[in-house]
Tab-separated table of C-alpha atoms and ligand atoms in Angstrom:
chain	number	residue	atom	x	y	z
A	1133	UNK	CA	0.000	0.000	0.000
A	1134	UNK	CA	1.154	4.028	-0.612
A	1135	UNK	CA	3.181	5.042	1.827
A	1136	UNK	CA	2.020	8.230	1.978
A	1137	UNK	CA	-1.585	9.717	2.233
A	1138	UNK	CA	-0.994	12.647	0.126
A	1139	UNK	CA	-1.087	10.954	-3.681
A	1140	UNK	CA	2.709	11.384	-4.947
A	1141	UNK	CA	2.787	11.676	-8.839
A	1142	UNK	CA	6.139	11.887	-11.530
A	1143	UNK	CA	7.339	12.126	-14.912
A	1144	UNK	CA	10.051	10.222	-15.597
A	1145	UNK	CA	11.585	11.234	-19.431
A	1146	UNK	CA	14.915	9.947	-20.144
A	1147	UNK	CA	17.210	12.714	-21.394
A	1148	UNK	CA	17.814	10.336	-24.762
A	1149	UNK	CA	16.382	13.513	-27.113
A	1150	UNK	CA	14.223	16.383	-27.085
A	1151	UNK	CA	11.162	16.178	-25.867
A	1152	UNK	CA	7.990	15.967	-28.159
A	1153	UNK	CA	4.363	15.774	-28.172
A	1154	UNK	CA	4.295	12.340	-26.470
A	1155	UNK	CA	5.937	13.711	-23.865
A	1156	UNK	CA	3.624	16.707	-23.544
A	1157	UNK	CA	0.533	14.760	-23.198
A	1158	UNK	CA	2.765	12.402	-20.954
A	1159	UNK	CA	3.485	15.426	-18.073
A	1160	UNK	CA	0.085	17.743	-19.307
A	1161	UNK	CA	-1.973	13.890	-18.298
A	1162	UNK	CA	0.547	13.444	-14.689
A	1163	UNK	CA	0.057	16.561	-13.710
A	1164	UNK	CA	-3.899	16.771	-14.584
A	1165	UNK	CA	-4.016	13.580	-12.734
A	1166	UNK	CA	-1.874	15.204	-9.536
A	1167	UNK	CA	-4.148	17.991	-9.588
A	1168	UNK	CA	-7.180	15.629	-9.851
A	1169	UNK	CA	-6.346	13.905	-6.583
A	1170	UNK	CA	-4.629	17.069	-4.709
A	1171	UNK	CA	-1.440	15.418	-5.175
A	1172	UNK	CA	2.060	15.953	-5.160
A	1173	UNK	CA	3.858	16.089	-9.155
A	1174	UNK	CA	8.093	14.867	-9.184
A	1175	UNK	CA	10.043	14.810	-12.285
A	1176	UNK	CA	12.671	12.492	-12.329
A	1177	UNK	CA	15.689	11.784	-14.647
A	1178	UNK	CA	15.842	8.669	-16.184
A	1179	UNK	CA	19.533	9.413	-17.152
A	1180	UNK	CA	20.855	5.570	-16.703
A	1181	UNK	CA	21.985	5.585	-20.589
A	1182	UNK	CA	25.526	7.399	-20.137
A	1183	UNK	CA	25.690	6.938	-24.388
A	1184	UNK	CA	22.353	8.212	-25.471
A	1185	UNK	CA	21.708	11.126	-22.027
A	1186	UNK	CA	23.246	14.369	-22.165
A	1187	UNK	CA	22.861	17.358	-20.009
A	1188	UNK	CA	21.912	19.587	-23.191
A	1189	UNK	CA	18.239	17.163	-23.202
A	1190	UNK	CA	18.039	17.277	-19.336
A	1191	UNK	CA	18.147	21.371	-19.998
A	1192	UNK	CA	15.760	21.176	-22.332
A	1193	UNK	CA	13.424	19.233	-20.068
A	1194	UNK	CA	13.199	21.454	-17.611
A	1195	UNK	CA	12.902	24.750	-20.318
A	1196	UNK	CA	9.776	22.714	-22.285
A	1197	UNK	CA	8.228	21.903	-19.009
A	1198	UNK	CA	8.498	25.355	-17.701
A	1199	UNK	CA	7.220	26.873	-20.963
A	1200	UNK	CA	4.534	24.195	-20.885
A	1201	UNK	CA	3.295	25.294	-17.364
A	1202	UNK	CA	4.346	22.292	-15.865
A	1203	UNK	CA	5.571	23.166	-12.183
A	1204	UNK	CA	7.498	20.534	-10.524
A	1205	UNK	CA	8.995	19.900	-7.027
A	1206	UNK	CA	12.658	19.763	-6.270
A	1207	UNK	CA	14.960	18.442	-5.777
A	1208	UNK	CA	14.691	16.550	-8.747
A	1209	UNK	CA	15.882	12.644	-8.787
A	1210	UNK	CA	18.509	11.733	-11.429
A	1211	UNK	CA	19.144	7.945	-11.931
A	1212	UNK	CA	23.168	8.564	-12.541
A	1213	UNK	CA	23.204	9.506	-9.107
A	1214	UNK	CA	21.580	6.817	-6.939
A	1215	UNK	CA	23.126	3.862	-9.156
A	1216	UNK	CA	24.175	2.561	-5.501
A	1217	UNK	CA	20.543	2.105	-4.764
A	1218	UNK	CA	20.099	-0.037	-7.912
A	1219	UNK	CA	23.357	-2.000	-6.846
A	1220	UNK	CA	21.438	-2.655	-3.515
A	1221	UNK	CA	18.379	-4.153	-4.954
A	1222	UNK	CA	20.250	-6.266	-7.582
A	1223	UNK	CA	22.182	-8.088	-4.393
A	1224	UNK	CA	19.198	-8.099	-2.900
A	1225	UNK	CA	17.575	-10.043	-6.058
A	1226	UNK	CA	21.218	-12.231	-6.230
A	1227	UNK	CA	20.480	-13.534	-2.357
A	1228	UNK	CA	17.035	-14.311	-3.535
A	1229	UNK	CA	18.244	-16.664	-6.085
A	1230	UNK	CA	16.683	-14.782	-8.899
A	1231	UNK	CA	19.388	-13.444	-10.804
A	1232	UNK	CA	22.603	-14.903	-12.475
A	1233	UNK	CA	24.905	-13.610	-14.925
A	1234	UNK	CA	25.115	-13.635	-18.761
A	1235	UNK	CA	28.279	-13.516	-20.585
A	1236	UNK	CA	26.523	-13.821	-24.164
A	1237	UNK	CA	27.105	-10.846	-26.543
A	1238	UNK	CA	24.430	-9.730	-28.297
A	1239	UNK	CA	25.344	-11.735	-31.685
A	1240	UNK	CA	25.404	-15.014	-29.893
A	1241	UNK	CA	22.240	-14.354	-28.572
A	1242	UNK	CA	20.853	-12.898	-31.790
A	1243	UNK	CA	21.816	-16.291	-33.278
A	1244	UNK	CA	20.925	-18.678	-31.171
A	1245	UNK	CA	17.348	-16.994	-30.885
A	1246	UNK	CA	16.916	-17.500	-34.507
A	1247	UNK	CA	17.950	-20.661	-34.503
A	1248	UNK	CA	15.578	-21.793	-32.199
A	1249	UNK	CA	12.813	-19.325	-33.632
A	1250	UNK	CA	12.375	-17.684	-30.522
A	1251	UNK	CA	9.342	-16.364	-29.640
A	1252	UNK	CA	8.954	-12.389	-29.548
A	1253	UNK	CA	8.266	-9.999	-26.542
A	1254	UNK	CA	5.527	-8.003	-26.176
A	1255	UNK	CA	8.404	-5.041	-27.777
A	1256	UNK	CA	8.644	-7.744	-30.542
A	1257	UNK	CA	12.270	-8.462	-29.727
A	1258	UNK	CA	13.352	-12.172	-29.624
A	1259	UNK	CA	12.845	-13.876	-26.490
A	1260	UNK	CA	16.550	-14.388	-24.530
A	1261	UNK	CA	17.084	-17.905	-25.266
A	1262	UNK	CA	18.518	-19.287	-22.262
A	1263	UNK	CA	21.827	-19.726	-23.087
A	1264	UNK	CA	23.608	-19.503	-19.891
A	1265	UNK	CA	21.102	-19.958	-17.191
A	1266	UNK	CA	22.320	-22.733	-15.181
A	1267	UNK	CA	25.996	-22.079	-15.815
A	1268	UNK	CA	28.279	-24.018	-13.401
A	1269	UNK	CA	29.514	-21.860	-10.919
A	1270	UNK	CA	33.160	-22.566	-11.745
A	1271	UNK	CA	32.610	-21.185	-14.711
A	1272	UNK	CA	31.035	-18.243	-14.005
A	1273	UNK	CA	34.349	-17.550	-11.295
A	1274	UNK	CA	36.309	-18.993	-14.353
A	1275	UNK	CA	34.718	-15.867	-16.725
A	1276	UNK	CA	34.618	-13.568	-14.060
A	1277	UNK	CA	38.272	-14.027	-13.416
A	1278	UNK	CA	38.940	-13.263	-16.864
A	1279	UNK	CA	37.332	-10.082	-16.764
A	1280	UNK	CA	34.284	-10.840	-19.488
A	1281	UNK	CA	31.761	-8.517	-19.119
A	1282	UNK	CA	27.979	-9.785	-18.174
A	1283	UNK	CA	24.407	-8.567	-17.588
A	1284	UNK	CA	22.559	-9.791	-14.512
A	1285	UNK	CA	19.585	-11.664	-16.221
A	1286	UNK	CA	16.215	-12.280	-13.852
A	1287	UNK	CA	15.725	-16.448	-13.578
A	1288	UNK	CA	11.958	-15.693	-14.715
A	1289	UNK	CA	10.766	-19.477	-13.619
A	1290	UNK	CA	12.162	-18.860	-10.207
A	1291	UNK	CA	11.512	-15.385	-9.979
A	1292	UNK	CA	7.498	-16.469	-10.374
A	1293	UNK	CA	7.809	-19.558	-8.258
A	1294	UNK	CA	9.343	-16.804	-5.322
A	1295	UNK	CA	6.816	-14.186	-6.458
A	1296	UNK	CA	3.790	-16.922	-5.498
A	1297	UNK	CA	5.593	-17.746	-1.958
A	1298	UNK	CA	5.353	-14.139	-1.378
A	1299	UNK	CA	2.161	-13.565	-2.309
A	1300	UNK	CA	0.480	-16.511	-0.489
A	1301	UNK	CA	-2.309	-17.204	-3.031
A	1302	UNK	CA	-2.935	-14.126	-4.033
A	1303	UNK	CA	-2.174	-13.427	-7.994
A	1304	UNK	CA	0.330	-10.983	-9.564
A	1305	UNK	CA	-1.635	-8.046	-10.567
A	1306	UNK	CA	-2.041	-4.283	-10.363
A	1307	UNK	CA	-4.801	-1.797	-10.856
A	1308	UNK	CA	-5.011	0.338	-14.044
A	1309	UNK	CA	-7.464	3.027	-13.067
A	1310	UNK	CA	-9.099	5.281	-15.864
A	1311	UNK	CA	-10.356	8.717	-16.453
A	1312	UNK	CA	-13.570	8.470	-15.638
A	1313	UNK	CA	-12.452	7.171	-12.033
A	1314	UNK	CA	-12.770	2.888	-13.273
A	1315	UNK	CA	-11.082	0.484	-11.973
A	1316	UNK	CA	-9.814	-2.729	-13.654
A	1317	UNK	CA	-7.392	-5.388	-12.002
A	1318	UNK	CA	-5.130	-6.650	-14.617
A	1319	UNK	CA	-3.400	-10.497	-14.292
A	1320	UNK	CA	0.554	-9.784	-14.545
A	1321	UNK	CA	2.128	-12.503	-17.216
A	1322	UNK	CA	5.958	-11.700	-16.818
A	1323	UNK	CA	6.994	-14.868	-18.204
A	1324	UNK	CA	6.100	-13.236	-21.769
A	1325	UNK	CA	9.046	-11.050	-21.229
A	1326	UNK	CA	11.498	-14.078	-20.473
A	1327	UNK	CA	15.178	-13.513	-18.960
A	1328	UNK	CA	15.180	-9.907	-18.868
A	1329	UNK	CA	18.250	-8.215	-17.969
A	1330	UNK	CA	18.227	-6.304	-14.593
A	1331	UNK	CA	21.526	-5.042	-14.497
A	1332	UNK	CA	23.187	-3.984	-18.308
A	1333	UNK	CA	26.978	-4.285	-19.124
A	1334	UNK	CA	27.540	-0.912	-19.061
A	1335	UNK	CA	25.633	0.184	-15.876
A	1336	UNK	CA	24.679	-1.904	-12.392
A	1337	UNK	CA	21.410	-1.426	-13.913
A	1338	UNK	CA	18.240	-1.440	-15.974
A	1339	UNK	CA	15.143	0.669	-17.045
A	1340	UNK	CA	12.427	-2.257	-14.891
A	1341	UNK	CA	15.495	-2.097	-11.481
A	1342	UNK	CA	15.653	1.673	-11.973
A	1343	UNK	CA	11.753	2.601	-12.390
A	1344	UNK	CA	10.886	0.102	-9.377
A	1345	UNK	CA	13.371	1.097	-7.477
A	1346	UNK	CA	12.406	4.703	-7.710
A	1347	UNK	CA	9.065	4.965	-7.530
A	1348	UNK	CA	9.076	3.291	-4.327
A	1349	UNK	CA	11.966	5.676	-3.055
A	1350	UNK	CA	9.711	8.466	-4.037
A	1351	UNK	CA	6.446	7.341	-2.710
A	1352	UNK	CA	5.015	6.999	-5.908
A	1353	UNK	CA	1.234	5.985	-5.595
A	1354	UNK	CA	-0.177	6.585	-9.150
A	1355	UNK	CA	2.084	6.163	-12.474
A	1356	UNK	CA	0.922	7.890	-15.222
A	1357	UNK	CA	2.862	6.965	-18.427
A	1358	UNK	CA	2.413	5.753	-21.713
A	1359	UNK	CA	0.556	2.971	-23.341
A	1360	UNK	CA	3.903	1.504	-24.473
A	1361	UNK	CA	4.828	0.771	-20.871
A	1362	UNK	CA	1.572	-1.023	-20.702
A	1363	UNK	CA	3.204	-4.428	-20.632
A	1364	UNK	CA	5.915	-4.101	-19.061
A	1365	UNK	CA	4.266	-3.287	-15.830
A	1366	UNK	CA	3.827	-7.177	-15.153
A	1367	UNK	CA	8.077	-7.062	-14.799
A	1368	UNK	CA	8.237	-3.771	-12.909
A	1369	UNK	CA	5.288	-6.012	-10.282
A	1370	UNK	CA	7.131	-8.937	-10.144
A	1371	UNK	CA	10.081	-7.095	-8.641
A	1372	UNK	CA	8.111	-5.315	-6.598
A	1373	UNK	CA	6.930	-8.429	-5.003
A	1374	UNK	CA	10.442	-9.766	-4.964
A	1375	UNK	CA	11.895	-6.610	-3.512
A	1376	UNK	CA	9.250	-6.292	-1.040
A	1377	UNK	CA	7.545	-2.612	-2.087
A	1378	UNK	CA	4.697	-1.203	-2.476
A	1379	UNK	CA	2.400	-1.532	-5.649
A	1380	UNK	CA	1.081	2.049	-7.062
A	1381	UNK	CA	-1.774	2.456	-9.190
A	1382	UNK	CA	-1.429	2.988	-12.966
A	1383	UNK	CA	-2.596	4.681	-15.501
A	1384	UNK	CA	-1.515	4.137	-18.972
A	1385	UNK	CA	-2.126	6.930	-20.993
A	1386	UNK	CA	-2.868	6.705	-24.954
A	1387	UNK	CA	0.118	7.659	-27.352
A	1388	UNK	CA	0.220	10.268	-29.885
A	1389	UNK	CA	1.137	8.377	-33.265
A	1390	UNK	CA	2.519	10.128	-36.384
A	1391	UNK	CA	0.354	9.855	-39.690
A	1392	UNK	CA	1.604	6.244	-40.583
A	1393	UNK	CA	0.085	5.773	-37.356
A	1394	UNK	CA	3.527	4.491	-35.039
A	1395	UNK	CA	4.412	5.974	-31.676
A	1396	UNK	CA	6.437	9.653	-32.201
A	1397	UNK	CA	10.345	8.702	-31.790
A	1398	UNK	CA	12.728	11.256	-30.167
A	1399	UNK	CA	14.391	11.274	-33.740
A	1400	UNK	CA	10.925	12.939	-35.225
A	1401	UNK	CA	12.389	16.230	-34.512
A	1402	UNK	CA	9.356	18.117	-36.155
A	1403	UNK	CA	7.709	17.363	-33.321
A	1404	UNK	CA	10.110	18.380	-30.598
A	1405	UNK	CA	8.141	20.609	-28.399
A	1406	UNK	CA	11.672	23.157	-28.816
A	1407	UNK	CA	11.110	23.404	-32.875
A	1408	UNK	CA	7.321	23.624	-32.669
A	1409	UNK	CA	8.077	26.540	-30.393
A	1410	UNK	CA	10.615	27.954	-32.610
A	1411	UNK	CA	7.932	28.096	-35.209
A	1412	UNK	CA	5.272	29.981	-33.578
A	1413	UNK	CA	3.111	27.113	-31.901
A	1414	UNK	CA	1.817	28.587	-28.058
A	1415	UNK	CA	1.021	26.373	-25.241
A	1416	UNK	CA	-2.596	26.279	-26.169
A	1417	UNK	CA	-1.416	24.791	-29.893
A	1418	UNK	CA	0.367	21.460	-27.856
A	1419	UNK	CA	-2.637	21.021	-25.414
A	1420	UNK	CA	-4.402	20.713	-28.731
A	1421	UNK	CA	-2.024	18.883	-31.141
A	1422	UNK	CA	-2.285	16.015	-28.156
A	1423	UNK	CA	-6.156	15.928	-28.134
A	1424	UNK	CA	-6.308	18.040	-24.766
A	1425	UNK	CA	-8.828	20.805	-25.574
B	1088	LIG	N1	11.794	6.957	-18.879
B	1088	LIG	C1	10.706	6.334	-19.575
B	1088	LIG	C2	10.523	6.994	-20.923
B	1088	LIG	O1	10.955	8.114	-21.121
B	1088	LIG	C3	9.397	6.390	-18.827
B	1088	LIG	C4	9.428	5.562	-17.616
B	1088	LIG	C5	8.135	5.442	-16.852
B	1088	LIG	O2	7.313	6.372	-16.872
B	1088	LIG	O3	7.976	4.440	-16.184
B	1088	LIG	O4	9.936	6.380	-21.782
Protein backbone atom coordinates (compact mmCIF):
# COMPACT_ATOMS: atom_id res chain seq x y z
CA UNK A 1 0.00 0.00 0.00
CA UNK A 2 1.15 4.03 -0.61
CA UNK A 3 3.18 5.04 1.83
CA UNK A 4 2.02 8.23 1.98
CA UNK A 5 -1.59 9.72 2.23
CA UNK A 6 -0.99 12.65 0.13
CA UNK A 7 -1.09 10.95 -3.68
CA UNK A 8 2.71 11.38 -4.95
CA UNK A 9 2.79 11.68 -8.84
CA UNK A 10 6.14 11.89 -11.53
CA UNK A 11 7.34 12.13 -14.91
CA UNK A 12 10.05 10.22 -15.60
CA UNK A 13 11.59 11.23 -19.43
CA UNK A 14 14.91 9.95 -20.14
CA UNK A 15 17.21 12.71 -21.39
CA UNK A 16 17.81 10.34 -24.76
CA UNK A 17 16.38 13.51 -27.11
CA UNK A 18 14.22 16.38 -27.08
CA UNK A 19 11.16 16.18 -25.87
CA UNK A 20 7.99 15.97 -28.16
CA UNK A 21 4.36 15.77 -28.17
CA UNK A 22 4.29 12.34 -26.47
CA UNK A 23 5.94 13.71 -23.87
CA UNK A 24 3.62 16.71 -23.54
CA UNK A 25 0.53 14.76 -23.20
CA UNK A 26 2.76 12.40 -20.95
CA UNK A 27 3.49 15.43 -18.07
CA UNK A 28 0.08 17.74 -19.31
CA UNK A 29 -1.97 13.89 -18.30
CA UNK A 30 0.55 13.44 -14.69
CA UNK A 31 0.06 16.56 -13.71
CA UNK A 32 -3.90 16.77 -14.58
CA UNK A 33 -4.02 13.58 -12.73
CA UNK A 34 -1.87 15.20 -9.54
CA UNK A 35 -4.15 17.99 -9.59
CA UNK A 36 -7.18 15.63 -9.85
CA UNK A 37 -6.35 13.91 -6.58
CA UNK A 38 -4.63 17.07 -4.71
CA UNK A 39 -1.44 15.42 -5.17
CA UNK A 40 2.06 15.95 -5.16
CA UNK A 41 3.86 16.09 -9.16
CA UNK A 42 8.09 14.87 -9.18
CA UNK A 43 10.04 14.81 -12.28
CA UNK A 44 12.67 12.49 -12.33
CA UNK A 45 15.69 11.78 -14.65
CA UNK A 46 15.84 8.67 -16.18
CA UNK A 47 19.53 9.41 -17.15
CA UNK A 48 20.85 5.57 -16.70
CA UNK A 49 21.99 5.59 -20.59
CA UNK A 50 25.53 7.40 -20.14
CA UNK A 51 25.69 6.94 -24.39
CA UNK A 52 22.35 8.21 -25.47
CA UNK A 53 21.71 11.13 -22.03
CA UNK A 54 23.25 14.37 -22.17
CA UNK A 55 22.86 17.36 -20.01
CA UNK A 56 21.91 19.59 -23.19
CA UNK A 57 18.24 17.16 -23.20
CA UNK A 58 18.04 17.28 -19.34
CA UNK A 59 18.15 21.37 -20.00
CA UNK A 60 15.76 21.18 -22.33
CA UNK A 61 13.42 19.23 -20.07
CA UNK A 62 13.20 21.45 -17.61
CA UNK A 63 12.90 24.75 -20.32
CA UNK A 64 9.78 22.71 -22.28
CA UNK A 65 8.23 21.90 -19.01
CA UNK A 66 8.50 25.36 -17.70
CA UNK A 67 7.22 26.87 -20.96
CA UNK A 68 4.53 24.19 -20.89
CA UNK A 69 3.30 25.29 -17.36
CA UNK A 70 4.35 22.29 -15.86
CA UNK A 71 5.57 23.17 -12.18
CA UNK A 72 7.50 20.53 -10.52
CA UNK A 73 9.00 19.90 -7.03
CA UNK A 74 12.66 19.76 -6.27
CA UNK A 75 14.96 18.44 -5.78
CA UNK A 76 14.69 16.55 -8.75
CA UNK A 77 15.88 12.64 -8.79
CA UNK A 78 18.51 11.73 -11.43
CA UNK A 79 19.14 7.94 -11.93
CA UNK A 80 23.17 8.56 -12.54
CA UNK A 81 23.20 9.51 -9.11
CA UNK A 82 21.58 6.82 -6.94
CA UNK A 83 23.13 3.86 -9.16
CA UNK A 84 24.17 2.56 -5.50
CA UNK A 85 20.54 2.11 -4.76
CA UNK A 86 20.10 -0.04 -7.91
CA UNK A 87 23.36 -2.00 -6.85
CA UNK A 88 21.44 -2.66 -3.51
CA UNK A 89 18.38 -4.15 -4.95
CA UNK A 90 20.25 -6.27 -7.58
CA UNK A 91 22.18 -8.09 -4.39
CA UNK A 92 19.20 -8.10 -2.90
CA UNK A 93 17.57 -10.04 -6.06
CA UNK A 94 21.22 -12.23 -6.23
CA UNK A 95 20.48 -13.53 -2.36
CA UNK A 96 17.03 -14.31 -3.54
CA UNK A 97 18.24 -16.66 -6.08
CA UNK A 98 16.68 -14.78 -8.90
CA UNK A 99 19.39 -13.44 -10.80
CA UNK A 100 22.60 -14.90 -12.47
CA UNK A 101 24.90 -13.61 -14.92
CA UNK A 102 25.12 -13.63 -18.76
CA UNK A 103 28.28 -13.52 -20.58
CA UNK A 104 26.52 -13.82 -24.16
CA UNK A 105 27.11 -10.85 -26.54
CA UNK A 106 24.43 -9.73 -28.30
CA UNK A 107 25.34 -11.74 -31.68
CA UNK A 108 25.40 -15.01 -29.89
CA UNK A 109 22.24 -14.35 -28.57
CA UNK A 110 20.85 -12.90 -31.79
CA UNK A 111 21.82 -16.29 -33.28
CA UNK A 112 20.92 -18.68 -31.17
CA UNK A 113 17.35 -16.99 -30.88
CA UNK A 114 16.92 -17.50 -34.51
CA UNK A 115 17.95 -20.66 -34.50
CA UNK A 116 15.58 -21.79 -32.20
CA UNK A 117 12.81 -19.32 -33.63
CA UNK A 118 12.37 -17.68 -30.52
CA UNK A 119 9.34 -16.36 -29.64
CA UNK A 120 8.95 -12.39 -29.55
CA UNK A 121 8.27 -10.00 -26.54
CA UNK A 122 5.53 -8.00 -26.18
CA UNK A 123 8.40 -5.04 -27.78
CA UNK A 124 8.64 -7.74 -30.54
CA UNK A 125 12.27 -8.46 -29.73
CA UNK A 126 13.35 -12.17 -29.62
CA UNK A 127 12.84 -13.88 -26.49
CA UNK A 128 16.55 -14.39 -24.53
CA UNK A 129 17.08 -17.90 -25.27
CA UNK A 130 18.52 -19.29 -22.26
CA UNK A 131 21.83 -19.73 -23.09
CA UNK A 132 23.61 -19.50 -19.89
CA UNK A 133 21.10 -19.96 -17.19
CA UNK A 134 22.32 -22.73 -15.18
CA UNK A 135 26.00 -22.08 -15.82
CA UNK A 136 28.28 -24.02 -13.40
CA UNK A 137 29.51 -21.86 -10.92
CA UNK A 138 33.16 -22.57 -11.74
CA UNK A 139 32.61 -21.19 -14.71
CA UNK A 140 31.04 -18.24 -14.01
CA UNK A 141 34.35 -17.55 -11.30
CA UNK A 142 36.31 -18.99 -14.35
CA UNK A 143 34.72 -15.87 -16.73
CA UNK A 144 34.62 -13.57 -14.06
CA UNK A 145 38.27 -14.03 -13.42
CA UNK A 146 38.94 -13.26 -16.86
CA UNK A 147 37.33 -10.08 -16.76
CA UNK A 148 34.28 -10.84 -19.49
CA UNK A 149 31.76 -8.52 -19.12
CA UNK A 150 27.98 -9.78 -18.17
CA UNK A 151 24.41 -8.57 -17.59
CA UNK A 152 22.56 -9.79 -14.51
CA UNK A 153 19.58 -11.66 -16.22
CA UNK A 154 16.21 -12.28 -13.85
CA UNK A 155 15.72 -16.45 -13.58
CA UNK A 156 11.96 -15.69 -14.71
CA UNK A 157 10.77 -19.48 -13.62
CA UNK A 158 12.16 -18.86 -10.21
CA UNK A 159 11.51 -15.38 -9.98
CA UNK A 160 7.50 -16.47 -10.37
CA UNK A 161 7.81 -19.56 -8.26
CA UNK A 162 9.34 -16.80 -5.32
CA UNK A 163 6.82 -14.19 -6.46
CA UNK A 164 3.79 -16.92 -5.50
CA UNK A 165 5.59 -17.75 -1.96
CA UNK A 166 5.35 -14.14 -1.38
CA UNK A 167 2.16 -13.57 -2.31
CA UNK A 168 0.48 -16.51 -0.49
CA UNK A 169 -2.31 -17.20 -3.03
CA UNK A 170 -2.94 -14.13 -4.03
CA UNK A 171 -2.17 -13.43 -7.99
CA UNK A 172 0.33 -10.98 -9.56
CA UNK A 173 -1.64 -8.05 -10.57
CA UNK A 174 -2.04 -4.28 -10.36
CA UNK A 175 -4.80 -1.80 -10.86
CA UNK A 176 -5.01 0.34 -14.04
CA UNK A 177 -7.46 3.03 -13.07
CA UNK A 178 -9.10 5.28 -15.86
CA UNK A 179 -10.36 8.72 -16.45
CA UNK A 180 -13.57 8.47 -15.64
CA UNK A 181 -12.45 7.17 -12.03
CA UNK A 182 -12.77 2.89 -13.27
CA UNK A 183 -11.08 0.48 -11.97
CA UNK A 184 -9.81 -2.73 -13.65
CA UNK A 185 -7.39 -5.39 -12.00
CA UNK A 186 -5.13 -6.65 -14.62
CA UNK A 187 -3.40 -10.50 -14.29
CA UNK A 188 0.55 -9.78 -14.55
CA UNK A 189 2.13 -12.50 -17.22
CA UNK A 190 5.96 -11.70 -16.82
CA UNK A 191 6.99 -14.87 -18.20
CA UNK A 192 6.10 -13.24 -21.77
CA UNK A 193 9.05 -11.05 -21.23
CA UNK A 194 11.50 -14.08 -20.47
CA UNK A 195 15.18 -13.51 -18.96
CA UNK A 196 15.18 -9.91 -18.87
CA UNK A 197 18.25 -8.21 -17.97
CA UNK A 198 18.23 -6.30 -14.59
CA UNK A 199 21.53 -5.04 -14.50
CA UNK A 200 23.19 -3.98 -18.31
CA UNK A 201 26.98 -4.29 -19.12
CA UNK A 202 27.54 -0.91 -19.06
CA UNK A 203 25.63 0.18 -15.88
CA UNK A 204 24.68 -1.90 -12.39
CA UNK A 205 21.41 -1.43 -13.91
CA UNK A 206 18.24 -1.44 -15.97
CA UNK A 207 15.14 0.67 -17.04
CA UNK A 208 12.43 -2.26 -14.89
CA UNK A 209 15.49 -2.10 -11.48
CA UNK A 210 15.65 1.67 -11.97
CA UNK A 211 11.75 2.60 -12.39
CA UNK A 212 10.89 0.10 -9.38
CA UNK A 213 13.37 1.10 -7.48
CA UNK A 214 12.41 4.70 -7.71
CA UNK A 215 9.06 4.97 -7.53
CA UNK A 216 9.08 3.29 -4.33
CA UNK A 217 11.97 5.68 -3.05
CA UNK A 218 9.71 8.47 -4.04
CA UNK A 219 6.45 7.34 -2.71
CA UNK A 220 5.02 7.00 -5.91
CA UNK A 221 1.23 5.98 -5.59
CA UNK A 222 -0.18 6.58 -9.15
CA UNK A 223 2.08 6.16 -12.47
CA UNK A 224 0.92 7.89 -15.22
CA UNK A 225 2.86 6.96 -18.43
CA UNK A 226 2.41 5.75 -21.71
CA UNK A 227 0.56 2.97 -23.34
CA UNK A 228 3.90 1.50 -24.47
CA UNK A 229 4.83 0.77 -20.87
CA UNK A 230 1.57 -1.02 -20.70
CA UNK A 231 3.20 -4.43 -20.63
CA UNK A 232 5.91 -4.10 -19.06
CA UNK A 233 4.27 -3.29 -15.83
CA UNK A 234 3.83 -7.18 -15.15
CA UNK A 235 8.08 -7.06 -14.80
CA UNK A 236 8.24 -3.77 -12.91
CA UNK A 237 5.29 -6.01 -10.28
CA UNK A 238 7.13 -8.94 -10.14
CA UNK A 239 10.08 -7.10 -8.64
CA UNK A 240 8.11 -5.31 -6.60
CA UNK A 241 6.93 -8.43 -5.00
CA UNK A 242 10.44 -9.77 -4.96
CA UNK A 243 11.90 -6.61 -3.51
CA UNK A 244 9.25 -6.29 -1.04
CA UNK A 245 7.55 -2.61 -2.09
CA UNK A 246 4.70 -1.20 -2.48
CA UNK A 247 2.40 -1.53 -5.65
CA UNK A 248 1.08 2.05 -7.06
CA UNK A 249 -1.77 2.46 -9.19
CA UNK A 250 -1.43 2.99 -12.97
CA UNK A 251 -2.60 4.68 -15.50
CA UNK A 252 -1.52 4.14 -18.97
CA UNK A 253 -2.13 6.93 -20.99
CA UNK A 254 -2.87 6.70 -24.95
CA UNK A 255 0.12 7.66 -27.35
CA UNK A 256 0.22 10.27 -29.89
CA UNK A 257 1.14 8.38 -33.27
CA UNK A 258 2.52 10.13 -36.38
CA UNK A 259 0.35 9.86 -39.69
CA UNK A 260 1.60 6.24 -40.58
CA UNK A 261 0.08 5.77 -37.36
CA UNK A 262 3.53 4.49 -35.04
CA UNK A 263 4.41 5.97 -31.68
CA UNK A 264 6.44 9.65 -32.20
CA UNK A 265 10.35 8.70 -31.79
CA UNK A 266 12.73 11.26 -30.17
CA UNK A 267 14.39 11.27 -33.74
CA UNK A 268 10.92 12.94 -35.22
CA UNK A 269 12.39 16.23 -34.51
CA UNK A 270 9.36 18.12 -36.16
CA UNK A 271 7.71 17.36 -33.32
CA UNK A 272 10.11 18.38 -30.60
CA UNK A 273 8.14 20.61 -28.40
CA UNK A 274 11.67 23.16 -28.82
CA UNK A 275 11.11 23.40 -32.87
CA UNK A 276 7.32 23.62 -32.67
CA UNK A 277 8.08 26.54 -30.39
CA UNK A 278 10.62 27.95 -32.61
CA UNK A 279 7.93 28.10 -35.21
CA UNK A 280 5.27 29.98 -33.58
CA UNK A 281 3.11 27.11 -31.90
CA UNK A 282 1.82 28.59 -28.06
CA UNK A 283 1.02 26.37 -25.24
CA UNK A 284 -2.60 26.28 -26.17
CA UNK A 285 -1.42 24.79 -29.89
CA UNK A 286 0.37 21.46 -27.86
CA UNK A 287 -2.64 21.02 -25.41
CA UNK A 288 -4.40 20.71 -28.73
CA UNK A 289 -2.02 18.88 -31.14
CA UNK A 290 -2.29 16.01 -28.16
CA UNK A 291 -6.16 15.93 -28.13
CA UNK A 292 -6.31 18.04 -24.77
CA UNK A 293 -8.83 20.80 -25.57
N1 LIG B 1 11.79 6.96 -18.88
C1 LIG B 1 10.71 6.33 -19.57
C2 LIG B 1 10.52 6.99 -20.92
O1 LIG B 1 10.95 8.11 -21.12
C3 LIG B 1 9.40 6.39 -18.83
C4 LIG B 1 9.43 5.56 -17.62
C5 LIG B 1 8.14 5.44 -16.85
O2 LIG B 1 7.31 6.37 -16.87
O3 LIG B 1 7.98 4.44 -16.18
O4 LIG B 1 9.94 6.38 -21.78
Amino acid sequence: MPTTSRPVLRFAPSPNGPLHLGHALSALTGLAWARRLGGRFLVRIEDIDPERSSEAYIEGIFRDLAWLDVPWEEPVLRQSQHLESYEAAAAQLVRLGVLYPCFASRREIAEASAALSAPRDPDGAPLYPGLHRGMATEEIALRRRRGEPFVMRLDMTRALALAEEHLGGAPLDFTELDDEGGQQIILCDPRRWGDVVIQRKDVPTSYHLSVVVDDAAQDITHVTRGRDLFAATDVHRLLQVLLDLPAPLYAHHRLIVDESGRKLAKSARDTSLAELRAVGATRADIRRMVGLT
